[in-house]
Tab-separated table of C-alpha atoms in Angstrom:
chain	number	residue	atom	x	y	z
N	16	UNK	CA	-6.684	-11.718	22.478
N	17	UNK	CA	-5.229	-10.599	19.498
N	18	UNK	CA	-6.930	-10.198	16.042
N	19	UNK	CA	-6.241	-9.610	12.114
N	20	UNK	CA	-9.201	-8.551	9.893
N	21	UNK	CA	-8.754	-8.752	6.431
N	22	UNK	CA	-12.324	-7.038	5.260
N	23	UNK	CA	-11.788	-7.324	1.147
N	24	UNK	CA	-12.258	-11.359	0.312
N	25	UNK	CA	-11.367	-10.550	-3.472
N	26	UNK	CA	-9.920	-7.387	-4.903
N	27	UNK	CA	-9.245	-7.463	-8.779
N	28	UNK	CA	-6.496	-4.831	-10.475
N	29	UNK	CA	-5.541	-4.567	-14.175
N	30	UNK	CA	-1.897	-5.453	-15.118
N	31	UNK	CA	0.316	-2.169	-14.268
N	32	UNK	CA	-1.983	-0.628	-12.184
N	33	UNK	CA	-2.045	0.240	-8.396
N	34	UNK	CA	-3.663	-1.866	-5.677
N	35	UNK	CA	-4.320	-1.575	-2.480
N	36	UNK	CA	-5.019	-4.952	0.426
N	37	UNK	CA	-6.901	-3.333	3.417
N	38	UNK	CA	-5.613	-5.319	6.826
N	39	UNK	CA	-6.750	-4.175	10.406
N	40	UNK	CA	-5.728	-5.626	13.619
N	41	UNK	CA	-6.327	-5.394	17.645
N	42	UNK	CA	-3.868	-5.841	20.175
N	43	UNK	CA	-3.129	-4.517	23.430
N	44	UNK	CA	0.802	-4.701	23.271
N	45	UNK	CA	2.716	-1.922	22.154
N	46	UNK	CA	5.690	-4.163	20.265
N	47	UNK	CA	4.994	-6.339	17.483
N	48	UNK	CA	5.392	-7.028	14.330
N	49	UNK	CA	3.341	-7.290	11.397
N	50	UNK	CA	3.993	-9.025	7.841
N	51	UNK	CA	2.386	-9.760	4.515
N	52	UNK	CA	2.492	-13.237	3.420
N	53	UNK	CA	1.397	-13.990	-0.581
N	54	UNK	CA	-0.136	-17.724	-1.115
N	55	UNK	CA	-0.128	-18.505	-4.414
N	56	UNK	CA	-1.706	-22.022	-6.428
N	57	UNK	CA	1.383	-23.414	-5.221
N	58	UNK	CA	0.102	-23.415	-1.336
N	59	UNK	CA	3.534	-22.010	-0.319
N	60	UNK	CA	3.810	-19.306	1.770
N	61	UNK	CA	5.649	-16.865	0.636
N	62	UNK	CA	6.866	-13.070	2.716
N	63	UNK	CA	6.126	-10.212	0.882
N	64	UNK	CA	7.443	-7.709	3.841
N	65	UNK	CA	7.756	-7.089	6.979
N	66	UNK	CA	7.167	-3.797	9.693
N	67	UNK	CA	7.957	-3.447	13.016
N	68	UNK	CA	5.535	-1.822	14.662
N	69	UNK	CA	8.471	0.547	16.718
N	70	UNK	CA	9.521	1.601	13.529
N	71	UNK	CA	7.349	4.761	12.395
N	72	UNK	CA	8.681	4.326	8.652
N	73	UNK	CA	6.488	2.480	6.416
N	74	UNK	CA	8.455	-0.513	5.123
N	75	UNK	CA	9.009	-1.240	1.278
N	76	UNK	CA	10.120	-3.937	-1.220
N	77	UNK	CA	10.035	-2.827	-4.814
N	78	UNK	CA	6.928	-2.546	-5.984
N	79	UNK	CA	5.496	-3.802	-2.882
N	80	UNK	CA	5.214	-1.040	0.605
N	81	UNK	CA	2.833	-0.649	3.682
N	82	UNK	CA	0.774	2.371	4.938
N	83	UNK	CA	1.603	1.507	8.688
N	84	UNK	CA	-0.926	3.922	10.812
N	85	UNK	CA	-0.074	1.764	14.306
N	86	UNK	CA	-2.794	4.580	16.235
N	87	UNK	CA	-5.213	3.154	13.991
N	88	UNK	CA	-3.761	-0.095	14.042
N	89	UNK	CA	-4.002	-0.522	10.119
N	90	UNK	CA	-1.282	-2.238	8.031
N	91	UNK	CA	-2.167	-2.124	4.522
N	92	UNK	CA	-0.317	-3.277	1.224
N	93	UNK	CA	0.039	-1.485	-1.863
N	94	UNK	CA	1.398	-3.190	-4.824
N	95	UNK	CA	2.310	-0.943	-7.794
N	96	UNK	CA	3.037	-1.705	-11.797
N	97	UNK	CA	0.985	-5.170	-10.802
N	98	UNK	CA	2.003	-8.296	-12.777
N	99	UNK	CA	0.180	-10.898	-13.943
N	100	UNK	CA	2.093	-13.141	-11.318
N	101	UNK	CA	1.288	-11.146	-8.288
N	102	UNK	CA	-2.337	-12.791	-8.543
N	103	UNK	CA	-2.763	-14.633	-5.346
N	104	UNK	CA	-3.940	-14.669	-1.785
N	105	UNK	CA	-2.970	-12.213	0.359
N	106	UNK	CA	-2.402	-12.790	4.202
N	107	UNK	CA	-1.771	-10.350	6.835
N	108	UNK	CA	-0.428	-11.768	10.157
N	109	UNK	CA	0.402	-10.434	13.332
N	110	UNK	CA	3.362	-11.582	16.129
N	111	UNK	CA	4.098	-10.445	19.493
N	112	UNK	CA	6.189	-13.278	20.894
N	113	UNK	CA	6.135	-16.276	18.581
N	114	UNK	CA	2.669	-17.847	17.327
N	115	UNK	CA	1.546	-15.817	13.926
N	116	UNK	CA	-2.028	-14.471	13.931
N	117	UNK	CA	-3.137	-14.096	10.649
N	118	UNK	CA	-6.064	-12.905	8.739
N	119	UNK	CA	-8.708	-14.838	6.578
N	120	UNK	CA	-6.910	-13.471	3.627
N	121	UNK	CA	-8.009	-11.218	0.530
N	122	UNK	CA	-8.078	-12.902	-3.135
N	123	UNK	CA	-6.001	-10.725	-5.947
N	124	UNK	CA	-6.912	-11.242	-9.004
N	125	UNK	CA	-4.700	-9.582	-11.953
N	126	UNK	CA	-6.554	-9.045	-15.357
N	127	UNK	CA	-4.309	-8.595	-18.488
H	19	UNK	CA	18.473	-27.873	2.079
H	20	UNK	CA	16.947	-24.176	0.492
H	21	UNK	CA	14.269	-23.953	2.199
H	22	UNK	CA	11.227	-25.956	4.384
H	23	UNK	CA	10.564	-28.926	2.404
H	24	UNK	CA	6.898	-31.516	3.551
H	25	UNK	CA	5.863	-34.972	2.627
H	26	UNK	CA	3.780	-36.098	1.250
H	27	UNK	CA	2.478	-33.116	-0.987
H	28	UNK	CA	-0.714	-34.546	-0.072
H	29	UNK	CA	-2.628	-37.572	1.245
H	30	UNK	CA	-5.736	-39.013	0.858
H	31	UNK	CA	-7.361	-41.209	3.715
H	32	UNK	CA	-9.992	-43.406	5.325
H	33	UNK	CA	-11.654	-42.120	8.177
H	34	UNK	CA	-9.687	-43.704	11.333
H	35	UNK	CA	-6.643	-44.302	10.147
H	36	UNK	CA	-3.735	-42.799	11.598
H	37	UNK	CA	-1.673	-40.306	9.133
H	38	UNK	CA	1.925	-39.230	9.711
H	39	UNK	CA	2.808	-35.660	7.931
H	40	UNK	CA	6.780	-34.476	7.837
H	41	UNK	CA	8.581	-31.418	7.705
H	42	UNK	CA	12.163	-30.698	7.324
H	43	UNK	CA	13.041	-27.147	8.700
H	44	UNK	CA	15.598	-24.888	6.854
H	45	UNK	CA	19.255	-25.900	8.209
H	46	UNK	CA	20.485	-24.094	11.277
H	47	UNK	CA	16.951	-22.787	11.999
H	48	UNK	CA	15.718	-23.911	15.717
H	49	UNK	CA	11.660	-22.917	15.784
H	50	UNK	CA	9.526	-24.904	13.666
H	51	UNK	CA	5.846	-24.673	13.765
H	52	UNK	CA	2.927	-26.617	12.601
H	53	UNK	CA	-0.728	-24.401	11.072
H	54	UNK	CA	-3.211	-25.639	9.743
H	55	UNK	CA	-5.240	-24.129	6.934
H	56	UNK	CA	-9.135	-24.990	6.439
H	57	UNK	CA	-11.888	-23.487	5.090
H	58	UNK	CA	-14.083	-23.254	7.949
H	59	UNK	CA	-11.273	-21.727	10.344
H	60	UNK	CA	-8.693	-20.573	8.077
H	61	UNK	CA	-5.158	-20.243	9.084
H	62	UNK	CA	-4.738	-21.924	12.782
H	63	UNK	CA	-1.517	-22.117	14.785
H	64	UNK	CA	-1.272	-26.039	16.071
H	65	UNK	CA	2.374	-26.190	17.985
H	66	UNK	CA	5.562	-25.125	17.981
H	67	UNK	CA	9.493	-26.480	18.994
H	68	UNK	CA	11.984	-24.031	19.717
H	69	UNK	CA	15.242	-25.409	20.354
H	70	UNK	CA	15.511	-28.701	23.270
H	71	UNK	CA	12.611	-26.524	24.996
H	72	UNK	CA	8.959	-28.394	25.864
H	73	UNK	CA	6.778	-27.378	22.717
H	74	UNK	CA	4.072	-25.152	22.875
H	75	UNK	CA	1.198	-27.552	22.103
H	76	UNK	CA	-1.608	-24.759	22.714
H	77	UNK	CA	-3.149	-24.849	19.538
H	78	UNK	CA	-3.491	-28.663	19.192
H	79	UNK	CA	-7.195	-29.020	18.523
H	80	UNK	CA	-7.455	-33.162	20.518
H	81	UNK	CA	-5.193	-35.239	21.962
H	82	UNK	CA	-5.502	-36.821	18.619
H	83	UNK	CA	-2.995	-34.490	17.528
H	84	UNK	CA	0.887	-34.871	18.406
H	85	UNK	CA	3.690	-33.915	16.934
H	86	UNK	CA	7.648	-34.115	17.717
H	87	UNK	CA	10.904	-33.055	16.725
H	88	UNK	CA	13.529	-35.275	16.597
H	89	UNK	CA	17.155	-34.313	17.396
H	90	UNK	CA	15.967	-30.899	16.800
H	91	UNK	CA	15.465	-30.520	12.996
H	92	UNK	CA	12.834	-33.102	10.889
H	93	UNK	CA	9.319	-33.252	12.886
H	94	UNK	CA	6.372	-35.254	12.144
H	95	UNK	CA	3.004	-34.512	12.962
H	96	UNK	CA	1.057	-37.714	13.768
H	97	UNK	CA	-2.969	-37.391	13.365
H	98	UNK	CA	-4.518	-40.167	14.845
H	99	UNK	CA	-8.130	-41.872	14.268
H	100	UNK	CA	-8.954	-39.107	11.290
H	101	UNK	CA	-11.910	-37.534	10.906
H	102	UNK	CA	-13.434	-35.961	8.048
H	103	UNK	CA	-12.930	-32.437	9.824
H	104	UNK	CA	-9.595	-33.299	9.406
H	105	UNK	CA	-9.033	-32.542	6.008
H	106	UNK	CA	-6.870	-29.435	5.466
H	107	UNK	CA	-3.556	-28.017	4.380
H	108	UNK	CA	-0.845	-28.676	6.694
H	109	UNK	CA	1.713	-26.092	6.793
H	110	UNK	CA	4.964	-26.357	8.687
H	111	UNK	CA	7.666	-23.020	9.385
H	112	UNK	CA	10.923	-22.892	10.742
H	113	UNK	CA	12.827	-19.693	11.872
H	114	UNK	CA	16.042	-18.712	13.065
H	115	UNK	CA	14.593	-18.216	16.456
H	116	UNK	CA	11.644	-17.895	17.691
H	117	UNK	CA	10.937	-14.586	19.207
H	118	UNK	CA	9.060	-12.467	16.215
H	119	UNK	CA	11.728	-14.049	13.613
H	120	UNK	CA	10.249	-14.141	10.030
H	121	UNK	CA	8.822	-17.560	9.622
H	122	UNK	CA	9.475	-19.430	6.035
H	123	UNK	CA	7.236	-21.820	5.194
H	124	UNK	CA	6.842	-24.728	3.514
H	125	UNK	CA	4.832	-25.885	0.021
H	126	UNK	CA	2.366	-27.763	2.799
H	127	UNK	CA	0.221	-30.988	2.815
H	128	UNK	CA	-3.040	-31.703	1.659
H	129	UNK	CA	-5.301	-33.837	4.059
H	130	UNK	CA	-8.165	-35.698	2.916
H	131	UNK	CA	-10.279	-38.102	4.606
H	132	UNK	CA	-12.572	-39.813	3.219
């Protein structure tokens, strides 16, 4: 069965500076995909980026890109120049057909 | 509409009753999929519609749970006889498809029973 580990509960950055979300995950297929969902207060939802896993280059979205080391099967998130409104929870989650998988999340918290 | 829209935002309970929660996908989108969010077991997959297709009701927890989709856009997910373990965030998806298709969510209900 698949899994997504999310090993950080809370990570904290000051406003500007570079952050890093540590995600791990174990599958046996060799085609998936992989995303980062943000959760803020508001409950919803909301994609932060996406990488499919036959694509070797790491996938980016302004300030927001993945290390993608599928070997290792790691998919972490970095967030650069952090903003007071990237503070929420972070989910990674996992697909092969349909159903996301996703991890128990890491708390960001952005201090001024 | 913009995007997945629920009702209620969230609803409060007795144990026992029978709750009805309601999503309305993104237009044009034909997978929609009910999770459920709790402390205890996080972020759970419940069931999912793609298209006139059966559902994939794998990750309904009792056969208290059910859910349908009617004339394949709004579904409602019907909890019957609540429980106090039933108290969680209820999020629904949609996508354009269903095979690894970015799911959008929406804002989610808020279960509590008393």
């Amino acid at each position: 069965a698949q899994t997504v580990t999310q090993s950080q509960p809370e990570m904290s950055v000051q406003e500007a500076e570079t952050v890093t979300l540590s995600c791990t995950y174990d599958t046996s297929e060799s085609d998936y995909y992989l995303f980062w969902y943000k959760q803020p207060p508001s409950r919803q939802m909301i994609l932060v980026i996406r990488q499919e896993a036959y694509k070797q280059q790491n996938a980016t979205e302004n300030r927001f890109s993945v290390n993608f080391q599928k070997a290792a099967k790691s998919f972490s998130l970095k967030i650069s120049d952090s903003q007071l409104g990237d503070a929420a929870m972070y989910f990674c989650a996992y697909i092969n057909t349909d159903k996301l998988i996703f991890g128990t999340g890491t708390r960001l918290q952005v201090f001024p | 509409g913009a995007g997945v829209s629920q009702s209620p935002s969230n609803k409060v309970t007795e144990k026992g009753k029978d709750v009805e929660l309601r999503c309305d996908p993104i237009s044009g989108h034909t997978a929609l999929y009910w999770y459920r969010q709790s402390l205890g077991q996080g972020l759970e997959f419940l069931i999912y519609f793609q298209g006139n297709s059966a559902p994939d009701k794998s990750g309904l927890p009792s056969d208290r749970f059910s859910a349908e989709r009617t004339g394949g856009s709004v579904s409602t997910l019907t909890i019957q006889r609540t429980q106090q373990e039933d108290s969680a965030v209820y999020l629904c998806a949609s996508s354009r498809d269903s095979f690894r298709e970015t799911q959008y969510f929406g804002p989610g209900t808020r279960l509590l029973v008393l």
